[in-house]
XYZ file of C-alpha atoms in Angstrom:
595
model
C 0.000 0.000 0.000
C 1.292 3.514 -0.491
C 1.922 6.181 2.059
C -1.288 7.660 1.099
C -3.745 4.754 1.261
C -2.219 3.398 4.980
C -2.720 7.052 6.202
C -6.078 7.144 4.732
C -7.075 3.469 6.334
C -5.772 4.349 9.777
C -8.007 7.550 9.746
C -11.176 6.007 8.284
C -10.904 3.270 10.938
C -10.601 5.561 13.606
C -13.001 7.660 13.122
C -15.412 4.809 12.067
C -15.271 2.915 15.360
C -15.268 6.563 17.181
C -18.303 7.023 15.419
C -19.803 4.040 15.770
C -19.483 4.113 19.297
C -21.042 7.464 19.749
C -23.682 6.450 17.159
C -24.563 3.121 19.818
C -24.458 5.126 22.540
C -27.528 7.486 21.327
C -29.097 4.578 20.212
C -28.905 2.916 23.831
C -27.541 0.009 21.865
C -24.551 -2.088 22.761
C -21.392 -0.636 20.355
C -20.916 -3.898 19.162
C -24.371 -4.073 17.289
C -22.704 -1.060 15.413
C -19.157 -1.651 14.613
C -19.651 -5.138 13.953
C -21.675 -4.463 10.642
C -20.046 -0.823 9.996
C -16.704 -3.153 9.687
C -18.091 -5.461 7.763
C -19.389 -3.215 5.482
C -16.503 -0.911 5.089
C -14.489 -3.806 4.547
C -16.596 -4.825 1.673
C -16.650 -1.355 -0.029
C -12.770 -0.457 0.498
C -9.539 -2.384 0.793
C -7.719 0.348 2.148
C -8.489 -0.818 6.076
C -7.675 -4.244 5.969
C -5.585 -4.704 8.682
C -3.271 -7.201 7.133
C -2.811 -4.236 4.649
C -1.938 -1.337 7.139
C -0.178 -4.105 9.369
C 2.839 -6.276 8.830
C 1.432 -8.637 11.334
C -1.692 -7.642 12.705
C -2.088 -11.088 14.961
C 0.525 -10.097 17.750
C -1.337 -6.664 18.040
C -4.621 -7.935 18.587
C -2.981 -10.581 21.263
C -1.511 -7.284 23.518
C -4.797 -5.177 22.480
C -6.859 -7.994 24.103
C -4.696 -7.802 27.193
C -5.415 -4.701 28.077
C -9.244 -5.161 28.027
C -8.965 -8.460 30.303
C -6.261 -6.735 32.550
C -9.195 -3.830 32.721
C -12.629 -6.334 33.229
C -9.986 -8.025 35.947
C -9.572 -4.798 37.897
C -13.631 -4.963 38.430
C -13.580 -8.350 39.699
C -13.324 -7.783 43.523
C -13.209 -11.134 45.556
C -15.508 -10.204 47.969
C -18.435 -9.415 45.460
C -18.509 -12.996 44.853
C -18.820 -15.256 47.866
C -21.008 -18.747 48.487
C -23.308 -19.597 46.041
C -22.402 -17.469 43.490
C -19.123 -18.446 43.208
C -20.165 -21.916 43.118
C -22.148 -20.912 39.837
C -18.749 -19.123 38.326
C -16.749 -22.484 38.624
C -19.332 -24.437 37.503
C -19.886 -22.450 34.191
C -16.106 -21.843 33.288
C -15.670 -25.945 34.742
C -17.457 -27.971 33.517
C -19.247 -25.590 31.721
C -16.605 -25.160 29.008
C -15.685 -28.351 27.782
C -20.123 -29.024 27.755
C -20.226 -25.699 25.452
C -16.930 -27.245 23.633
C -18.389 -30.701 22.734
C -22.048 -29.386 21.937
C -20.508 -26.479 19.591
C -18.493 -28.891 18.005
C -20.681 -31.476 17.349
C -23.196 -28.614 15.784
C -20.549 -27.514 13.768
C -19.937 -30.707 12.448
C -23.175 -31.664 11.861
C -24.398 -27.930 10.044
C -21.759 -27.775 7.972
C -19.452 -29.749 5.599
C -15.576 -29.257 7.389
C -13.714 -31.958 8.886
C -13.610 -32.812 12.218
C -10.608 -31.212 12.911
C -12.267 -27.768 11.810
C -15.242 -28.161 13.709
C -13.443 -28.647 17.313
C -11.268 -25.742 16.220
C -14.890 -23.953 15.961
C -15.850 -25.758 18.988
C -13.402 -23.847 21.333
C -13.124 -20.803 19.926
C -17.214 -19.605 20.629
C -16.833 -21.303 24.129
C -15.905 -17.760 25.120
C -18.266 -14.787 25.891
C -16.482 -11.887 27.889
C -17.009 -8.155 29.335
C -16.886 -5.794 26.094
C -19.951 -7.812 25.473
C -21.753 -9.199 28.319
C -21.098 -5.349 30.427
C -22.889 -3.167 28.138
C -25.901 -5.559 28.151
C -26.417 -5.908 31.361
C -26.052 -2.048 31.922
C -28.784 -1.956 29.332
C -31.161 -4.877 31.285
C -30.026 -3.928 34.905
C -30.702 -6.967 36.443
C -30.500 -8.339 40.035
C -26.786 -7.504 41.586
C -26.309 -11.657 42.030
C -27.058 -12.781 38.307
C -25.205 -9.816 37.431
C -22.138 -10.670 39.636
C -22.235 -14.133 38.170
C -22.675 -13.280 34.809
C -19.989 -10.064 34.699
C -17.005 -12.851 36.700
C -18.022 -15.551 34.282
C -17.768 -13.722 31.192
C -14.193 -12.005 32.500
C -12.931 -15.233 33.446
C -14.150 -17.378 30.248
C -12.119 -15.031 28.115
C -8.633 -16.186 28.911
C -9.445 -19.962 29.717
C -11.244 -20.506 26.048
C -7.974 -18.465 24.170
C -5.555 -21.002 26.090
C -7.551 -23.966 25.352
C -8.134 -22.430 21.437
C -3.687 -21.620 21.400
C -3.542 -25.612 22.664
C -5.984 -27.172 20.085
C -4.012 -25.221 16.938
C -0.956 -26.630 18.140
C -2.583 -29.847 18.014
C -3.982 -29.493 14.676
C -0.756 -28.047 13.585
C 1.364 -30.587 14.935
C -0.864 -33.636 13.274
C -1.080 -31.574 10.536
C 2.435 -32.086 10.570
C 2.556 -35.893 11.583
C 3.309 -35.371 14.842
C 1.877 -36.125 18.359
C 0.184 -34.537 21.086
C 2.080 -33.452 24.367
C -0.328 -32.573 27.554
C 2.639 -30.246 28.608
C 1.383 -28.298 26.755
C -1.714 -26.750 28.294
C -0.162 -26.845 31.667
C 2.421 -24.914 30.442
C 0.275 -22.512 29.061
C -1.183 -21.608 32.343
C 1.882 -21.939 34.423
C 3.576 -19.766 32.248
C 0.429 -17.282 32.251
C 0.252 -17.732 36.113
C 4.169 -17.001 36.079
C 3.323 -13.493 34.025
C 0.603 -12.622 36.096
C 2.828 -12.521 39.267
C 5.805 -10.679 36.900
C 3.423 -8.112 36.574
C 1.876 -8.051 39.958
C 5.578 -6.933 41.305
C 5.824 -4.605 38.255
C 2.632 -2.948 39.418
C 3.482 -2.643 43.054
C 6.924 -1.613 42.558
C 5.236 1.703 40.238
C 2.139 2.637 41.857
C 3.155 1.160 45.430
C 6.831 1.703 46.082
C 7.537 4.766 43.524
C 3.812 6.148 44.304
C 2.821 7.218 41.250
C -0.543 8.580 40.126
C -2.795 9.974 37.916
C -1.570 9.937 34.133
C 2.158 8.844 35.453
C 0.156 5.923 37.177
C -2.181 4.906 33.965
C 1.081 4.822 31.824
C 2.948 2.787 33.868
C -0.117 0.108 34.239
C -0.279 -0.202 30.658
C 3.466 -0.590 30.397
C 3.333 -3.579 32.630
C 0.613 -5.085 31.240
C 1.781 -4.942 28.123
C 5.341 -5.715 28.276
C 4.239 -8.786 30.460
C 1.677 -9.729 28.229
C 4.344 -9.656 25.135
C 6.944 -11.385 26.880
C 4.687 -14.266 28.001
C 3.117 -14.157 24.079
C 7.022 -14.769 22.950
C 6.996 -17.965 25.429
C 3.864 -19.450 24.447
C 1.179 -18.180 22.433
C -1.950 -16.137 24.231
C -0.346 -17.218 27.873
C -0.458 -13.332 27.875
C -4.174 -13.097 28.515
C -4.030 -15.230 31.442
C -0.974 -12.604 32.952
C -3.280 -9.483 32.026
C -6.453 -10.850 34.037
C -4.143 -12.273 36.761
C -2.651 -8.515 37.021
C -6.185 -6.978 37.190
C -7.711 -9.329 39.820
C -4.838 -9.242 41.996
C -4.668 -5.172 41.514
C -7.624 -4.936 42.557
C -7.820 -7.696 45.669
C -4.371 -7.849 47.097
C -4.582 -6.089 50.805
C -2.864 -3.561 51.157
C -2.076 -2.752 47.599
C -2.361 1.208 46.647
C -4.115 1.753 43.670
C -5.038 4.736 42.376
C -8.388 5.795 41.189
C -9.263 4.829 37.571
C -7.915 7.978 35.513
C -10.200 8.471 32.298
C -7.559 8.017 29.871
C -6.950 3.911 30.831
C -10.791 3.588 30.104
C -10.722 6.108 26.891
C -7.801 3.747 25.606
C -9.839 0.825 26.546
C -12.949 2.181 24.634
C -10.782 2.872 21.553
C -9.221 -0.469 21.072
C -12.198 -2.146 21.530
C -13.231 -0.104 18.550
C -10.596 -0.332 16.218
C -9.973 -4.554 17.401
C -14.274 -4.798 16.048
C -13.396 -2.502 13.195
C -10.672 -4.441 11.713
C -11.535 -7.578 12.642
C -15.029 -7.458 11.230
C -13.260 -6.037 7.874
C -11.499 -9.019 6.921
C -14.695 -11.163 6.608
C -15.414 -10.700 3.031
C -18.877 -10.553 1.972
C -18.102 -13.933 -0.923
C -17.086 -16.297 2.780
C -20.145 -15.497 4.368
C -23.026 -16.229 1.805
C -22.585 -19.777 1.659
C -22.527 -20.869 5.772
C -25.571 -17.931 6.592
C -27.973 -20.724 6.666
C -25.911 -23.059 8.328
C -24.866 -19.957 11.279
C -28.282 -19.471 11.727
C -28.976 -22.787 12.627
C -25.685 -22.770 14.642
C -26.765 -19.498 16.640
C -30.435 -21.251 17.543
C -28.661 -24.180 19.064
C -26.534 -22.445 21.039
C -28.770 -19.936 22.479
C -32.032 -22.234 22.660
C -30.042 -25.899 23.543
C -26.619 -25.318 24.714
C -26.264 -22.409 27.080
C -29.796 -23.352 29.007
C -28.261 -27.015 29.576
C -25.174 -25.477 31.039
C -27.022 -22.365 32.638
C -29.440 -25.403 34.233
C -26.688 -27.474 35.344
C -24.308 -24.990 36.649
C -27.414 -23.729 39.093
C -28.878 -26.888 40.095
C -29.238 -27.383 43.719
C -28.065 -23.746 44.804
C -30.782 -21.419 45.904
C -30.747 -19.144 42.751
C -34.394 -18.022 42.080
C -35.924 -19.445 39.263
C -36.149 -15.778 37.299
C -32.132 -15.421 38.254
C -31.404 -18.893 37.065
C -33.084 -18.525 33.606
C -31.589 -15.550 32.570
C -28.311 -16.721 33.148
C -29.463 -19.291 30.804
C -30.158 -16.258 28.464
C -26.780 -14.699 28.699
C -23.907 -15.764 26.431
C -23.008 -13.036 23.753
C -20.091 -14.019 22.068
C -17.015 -11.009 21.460
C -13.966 -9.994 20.793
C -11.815 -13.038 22.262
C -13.722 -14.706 19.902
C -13.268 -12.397 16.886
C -9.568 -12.224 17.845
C -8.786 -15.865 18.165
C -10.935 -16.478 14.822
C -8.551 -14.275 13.178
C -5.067 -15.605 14.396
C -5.719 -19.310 14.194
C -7.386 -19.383 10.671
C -5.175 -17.769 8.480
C -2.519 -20.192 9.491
C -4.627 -23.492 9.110
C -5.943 -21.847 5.731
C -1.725 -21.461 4.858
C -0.995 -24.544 5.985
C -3.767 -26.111 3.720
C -6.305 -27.641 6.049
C -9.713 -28.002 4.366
C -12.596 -26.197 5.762
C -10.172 -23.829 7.301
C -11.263 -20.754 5.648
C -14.607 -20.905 6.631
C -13.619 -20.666 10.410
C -13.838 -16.503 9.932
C -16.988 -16.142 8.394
C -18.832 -18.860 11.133
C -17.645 -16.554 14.011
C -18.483 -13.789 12.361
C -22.115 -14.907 11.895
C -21.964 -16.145 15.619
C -20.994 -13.173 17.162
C -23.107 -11.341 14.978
C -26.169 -13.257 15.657
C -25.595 -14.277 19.287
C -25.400 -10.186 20.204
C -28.752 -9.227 18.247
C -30.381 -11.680 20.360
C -29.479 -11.134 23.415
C -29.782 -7.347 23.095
C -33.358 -7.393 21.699
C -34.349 -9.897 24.118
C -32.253 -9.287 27.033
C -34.887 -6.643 28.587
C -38.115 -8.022 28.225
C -36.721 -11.561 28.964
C -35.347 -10.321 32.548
C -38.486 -8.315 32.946
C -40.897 -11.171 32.087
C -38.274 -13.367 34.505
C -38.897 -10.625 37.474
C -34.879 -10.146 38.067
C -34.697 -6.464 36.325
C -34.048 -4.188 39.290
C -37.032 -1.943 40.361
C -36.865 1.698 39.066
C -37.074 2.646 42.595
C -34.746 4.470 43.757
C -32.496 3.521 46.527
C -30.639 6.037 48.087
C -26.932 6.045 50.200
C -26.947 8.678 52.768
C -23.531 9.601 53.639
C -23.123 11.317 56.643
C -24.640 10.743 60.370
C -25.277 14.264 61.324
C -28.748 14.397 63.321
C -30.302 16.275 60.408
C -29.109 13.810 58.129
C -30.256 10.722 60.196
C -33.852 12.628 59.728
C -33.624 13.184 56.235
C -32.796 9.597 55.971
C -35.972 8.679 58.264
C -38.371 10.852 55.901
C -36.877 9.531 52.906
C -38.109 6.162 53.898
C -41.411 7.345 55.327
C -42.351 8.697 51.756
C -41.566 4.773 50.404
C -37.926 4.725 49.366
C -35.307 1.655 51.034
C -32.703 4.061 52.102
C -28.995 3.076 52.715
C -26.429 4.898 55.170
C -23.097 5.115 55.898
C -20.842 7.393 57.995
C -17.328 7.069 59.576
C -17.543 8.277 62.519
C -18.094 5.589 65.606
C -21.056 8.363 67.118
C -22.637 8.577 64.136
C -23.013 5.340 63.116
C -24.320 4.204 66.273
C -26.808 7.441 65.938
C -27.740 5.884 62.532
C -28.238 2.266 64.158
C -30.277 3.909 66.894
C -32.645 4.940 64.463
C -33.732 1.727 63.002
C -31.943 2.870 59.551
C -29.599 0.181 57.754
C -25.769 1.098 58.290
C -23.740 0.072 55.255
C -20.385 -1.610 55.848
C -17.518 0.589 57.303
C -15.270 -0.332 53.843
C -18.284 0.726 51.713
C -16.433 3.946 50.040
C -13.154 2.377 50.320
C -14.194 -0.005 48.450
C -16.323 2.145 46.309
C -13.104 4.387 45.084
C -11.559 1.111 43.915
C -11.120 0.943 40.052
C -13.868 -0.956 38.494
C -15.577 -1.023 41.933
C -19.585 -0.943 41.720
C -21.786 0.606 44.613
C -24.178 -2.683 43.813
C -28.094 -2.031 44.414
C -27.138 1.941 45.270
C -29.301 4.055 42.623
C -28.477 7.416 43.978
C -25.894 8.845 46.259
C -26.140 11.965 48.842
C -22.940 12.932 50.096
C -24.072 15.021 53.509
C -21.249 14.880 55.753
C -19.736 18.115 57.638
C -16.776 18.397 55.303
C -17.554 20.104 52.041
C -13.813 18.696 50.604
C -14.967 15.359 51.533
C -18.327 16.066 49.759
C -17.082 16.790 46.399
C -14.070 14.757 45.805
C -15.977 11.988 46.645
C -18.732 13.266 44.425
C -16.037 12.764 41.964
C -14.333 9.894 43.208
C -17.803 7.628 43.365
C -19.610 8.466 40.217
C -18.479 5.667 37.758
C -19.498 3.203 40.828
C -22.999 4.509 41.100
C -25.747 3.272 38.455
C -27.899 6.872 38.850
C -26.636 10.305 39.689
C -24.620 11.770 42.545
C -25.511 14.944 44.557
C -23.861 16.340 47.625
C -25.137 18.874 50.020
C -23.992 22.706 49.348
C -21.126 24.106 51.170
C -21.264 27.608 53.079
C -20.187 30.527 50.900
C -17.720 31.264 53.804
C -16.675 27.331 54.591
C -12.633 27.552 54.198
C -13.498 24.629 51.848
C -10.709 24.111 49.177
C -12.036 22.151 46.526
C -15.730 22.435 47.592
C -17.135 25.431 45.635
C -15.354 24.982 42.581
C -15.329 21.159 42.210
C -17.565 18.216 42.162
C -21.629 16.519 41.565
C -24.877 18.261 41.938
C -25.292 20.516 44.344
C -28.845 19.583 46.492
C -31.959 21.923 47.722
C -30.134 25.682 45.764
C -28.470 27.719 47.373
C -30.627 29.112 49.715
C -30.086 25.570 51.678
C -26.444 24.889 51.701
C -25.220 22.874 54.743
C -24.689 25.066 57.542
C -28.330 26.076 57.261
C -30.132 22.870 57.278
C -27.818 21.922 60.406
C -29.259 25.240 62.269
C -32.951 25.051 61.074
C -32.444 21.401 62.411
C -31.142 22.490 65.570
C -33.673 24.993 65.891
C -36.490 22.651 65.715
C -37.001 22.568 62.055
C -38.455 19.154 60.659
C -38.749 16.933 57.562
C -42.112 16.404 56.275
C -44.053 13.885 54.113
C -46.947 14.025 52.349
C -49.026 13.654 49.327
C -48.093 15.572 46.349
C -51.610 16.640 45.323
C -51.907 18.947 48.713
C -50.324 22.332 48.760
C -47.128 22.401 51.280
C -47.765 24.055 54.224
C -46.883 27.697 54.328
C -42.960 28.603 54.982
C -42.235 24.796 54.251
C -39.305 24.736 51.683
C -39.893 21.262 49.172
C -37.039 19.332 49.008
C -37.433 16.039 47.319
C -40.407 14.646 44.982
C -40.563 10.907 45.328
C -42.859 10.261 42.015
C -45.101 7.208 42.076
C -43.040 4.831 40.812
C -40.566 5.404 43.143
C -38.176 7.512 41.371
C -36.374 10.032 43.544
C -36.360 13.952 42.245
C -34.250 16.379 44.742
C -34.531 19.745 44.383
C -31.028 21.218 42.931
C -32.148 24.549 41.424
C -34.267 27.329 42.650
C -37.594 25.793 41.712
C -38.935 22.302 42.793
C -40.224 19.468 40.421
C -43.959 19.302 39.499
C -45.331 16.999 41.718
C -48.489 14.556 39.795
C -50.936 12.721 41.527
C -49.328 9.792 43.200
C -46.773 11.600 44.093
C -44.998 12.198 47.400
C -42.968 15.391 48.655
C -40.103 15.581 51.557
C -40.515 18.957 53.055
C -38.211 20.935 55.907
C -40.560 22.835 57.508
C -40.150 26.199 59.640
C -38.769 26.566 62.519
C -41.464 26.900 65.754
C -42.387 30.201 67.122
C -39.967 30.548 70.029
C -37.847 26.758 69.540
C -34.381 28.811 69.349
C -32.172 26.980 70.657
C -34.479 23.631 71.330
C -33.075 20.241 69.867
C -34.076 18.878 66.568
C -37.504 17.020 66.479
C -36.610 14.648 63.771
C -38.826 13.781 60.784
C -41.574 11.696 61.194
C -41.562 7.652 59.945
């Protein structure tokens, strides 16, 4: 290719899976539904990106590119988000779950279309996988119960790595026969003792920058993608795809290792994540041309039904049996295995070189995945919803609210919030006011909640909206900051004084709650005072001099004021009110709100 046509195939296929993804994301669509087919299609209308064109050898680049999404899915697996049961369900999908999903894909393969044997376990393993650029953005889409989603998000993390060793170890097989030679079993334990080796290479890497020479922000991002990509290479030289295994052994142990000083996710690591899943969908979907896929679309079809109709249920079913999984929880697991990039990625590598070395059947390994990916993603986005709603495990659109902070006023507000319907959470750090919180009946969330919270990856699970209400306005908004990627629903903190001394406070950080005519300092006095929290229908008037604070609409959706004018409230509805201070209560204690 000329100068010309490489730099005009790098920039059309970064700007196409830019613009794909920004294209999904006002669709409310998964970004693979879009870049999948925008690939394919641009592939089909212009050879100029082909990655084997723009690339030497694309194959090792897609190997590190993959890395660094499993070394950032492992940095959201936190150990204790995953305890009894659950876990139980994990190892029973990724083992024996695997080599069930192996031999039934296989034996579909084999019997849908005309390849040899050899091709169709080669098939077999490589859509055993599923993993997180896939199976995330659905369930962020469905929202479903925090325990299926646990289950589903470690499964799908975890499957990725596993199913690329096992694919690397079944090549070499082929390969080797191919070549009139034997199998070795050395060789898959040496795959994952060399990929265990990697991940603990990189574990010291990672401590030694971010622990011993304490670096942060951008310094800190750089260095983690160093590691994991100079580990991931060297452990790629050794053996091949033993480098995935190191990536999601760095993540997890990142992320669960006591003691271990990680900093808080910068946006650039998940900007450079979002970008090479892009361009790995873009180019990958590009080499699948249009001639390879017409004659196995029947065939893939038939080959998508199975799997999502025959083969994942069985599994799903006996990877749940005898645990106490709801019914609902246990079917949709059953209706949850998207195939994606690992998939894509391995399809790529491992055919061209069977196609080279002349093994029939070999060339229509790219096409089937294609289709399967393809097909498996439509249906589980256009089902996923209405499935998990008909199953009863979507999570209510009620809001449930963390209160953070254990003033008295706060302990109030927390008391009217749940008079007016709403299953409100607290948490404060202070020994007094958590027993204050206890005292009044309200649940206390664990003392590590925003420790673990600030974690990268870390998710506040069954939290919908977050009030930050503590006495110190810094605290408020850098944690307003801090906690709003781990929060599924918006993040508001309590106004600081226009004379606080605060730092940060009034130039920095979420929603500021109730305008400010009703910053902090106030609602503490008007508490103090004898000032109290209110609840009542929407469809009365508020009582005169009472300020409206929150609308709670009717199906449970929480509305706080944070402007100068309150929310409409409809019938159904239900306001949280402060109301005035008594004639003559200066001075008097607070009264609380009632509930």
């Amino acid at each position: 290719m000329s100068e010309q046509q490489i730099l005009l195939g790098t920039a059309l296929t970064v700007v196409l899976a830019v613009g794909s993804q920004i294209l999904a994301s006002r669709l409310h669509v998964p970004s693979l539904i879009v870049l999948l087919p925008v690939g394919f299609t641009a592939g089909a209308l212009t050879d100029v990106i082909h990655p084997d064109r723009l690339a030497p050898d694309f194959t090792p680049l897609v190997s590190l590119a993959v890395a660094v999404i499993l070394y950032d899915a492992g940095l959201g697996l936190h150990r204790h988000q995953l305890g009894g049961e659950p876990r139980t369900v994990v190892a029973r999908l990724i083992m024996p779950g695997v080599l069930i999903t192996w031999a039934a894909c296989a034996g579909l393969v084999a019997g849908l279309f005309d390849v040899p044997l050899t091709v169709a376990v080669m098939l077999g393993v490589i859509l055993v996988v599923s993993g997180p650029t896939v199976v995330g953005p659905l369930l962020d889409h469905v929202r479903p119960t925090d325990r299926a989603r646990r289950i589903l998000v470690w499964e799908g993390s975890l499957i990725d790595p596993i199913g690329a060793i096992l694919g690397a170890v079944v090549f070499h097989v082929i390969v080797r026969f191919q070549g009139g030679q034997g199998f070795r079993f050395g060789m898959l334990f040496g795959s994952f003792a060399v990929g265990l080796a990697g991940g603990a290479v990189g574990v010291a890497l990672l401590w030694l920058t971010l622990r011993q020479l304490r670096l942060g922000g951008t310094l800190g991002t750089l260095a983690q993608l160093a590691a994991v990509i100079a580990v991931s290479a060297g452990c790629d030289m050794l053996l091949d795809d033993t480098g995935l295994i190191a990536a999601i052994v760095m993540g997890m142990a990142a992320a669960n290792l006591p003691g271990f000083d990680m900093p808080a996710r910068h946006p650039f690591f998940e900007t450079v994540v979002q970008l090479v899943i892009g361009l790995l969908f873009i180019s990958i979907s590009s080499t699948v041309a249009p001639k390879a896929v017409a004659p196995v679309l029947l065939p893939s079809l038939l080959l998508v039904a199975g799997l999502v109709l025959v083969v994942r249920p069985s599994v799903a079913f006996l990877a749940t049996a005898r645990t106490h999984l709801g019914s609902g929880e246990r079917a949709f697991i059953g209706w949850m295995a998207p195939r994606g990039i690992v998939a894509a990625s391995t399809a790529t590598t491992f055919s061209a070189t069977l196609v080279d070395d002349g093994l029939s059947g070999a060339d229509e390994i790219l096409p089937i995945t294609f289709l399967v990916i393809v097909g498996t993603v439509l249906v589980y986005a256009l089902t996923a919803r209405p499935v998990a709603a008909r199953l009863g495990v979507v999570r209510p659109a009620r809001t449930r609210p963390l209160l953070v902070g254990g003033a008295p006023w706060v302990v109030d507000l927390a008391r009217a919030l749940r008079t007016a319907g709403l299953d409100v959470l607290m948490w404060a750090g202070l020994a007094e006011e958590r027993q204050r919180i206890e005292q009044a009946g309200l649940e206390l969330a664990p003392g590590e909640l925003l420790a673990t919270a600030t974690a990268p990856g870390a998710r506040l699970e069954g939290v919908t909206a977050v009030l930050l209400c503590t006495d110190d306005d810094d605290f408020n908004a850098l944690a307003s900051v801090v906690v709003q990627d781990s929060v599924d629903g918006p993040v508001y903190r309590v106004g600081p004084p226009p004379d606080s001394g605060a730092v940060v406070a009034p130039y920095t950080g979420g929603t500021a709650l109730f305008g400010p005519a009703m910053v902090r300092n106030l609602l503490a006095e008007h508490h103090a005072r004898g000032a109290r929290f209110l609840v009542q229908p929407g469809s009365e008037p508020p009582p005169a001099g009472c300020e409206t604070l929150f609308t709670v609409r009717r199906n449970g959706l929480l509305e706080p004021v944070v402007g100068a004018r309150a929310a409409e409230p409809a019938d159904g509805d239900t306001l949280v009110l402060l109301g005035p201070v008594p004639a003559g209560a200066a001075g008097a204690g607070g009264r609380g709100g009632r509930g």
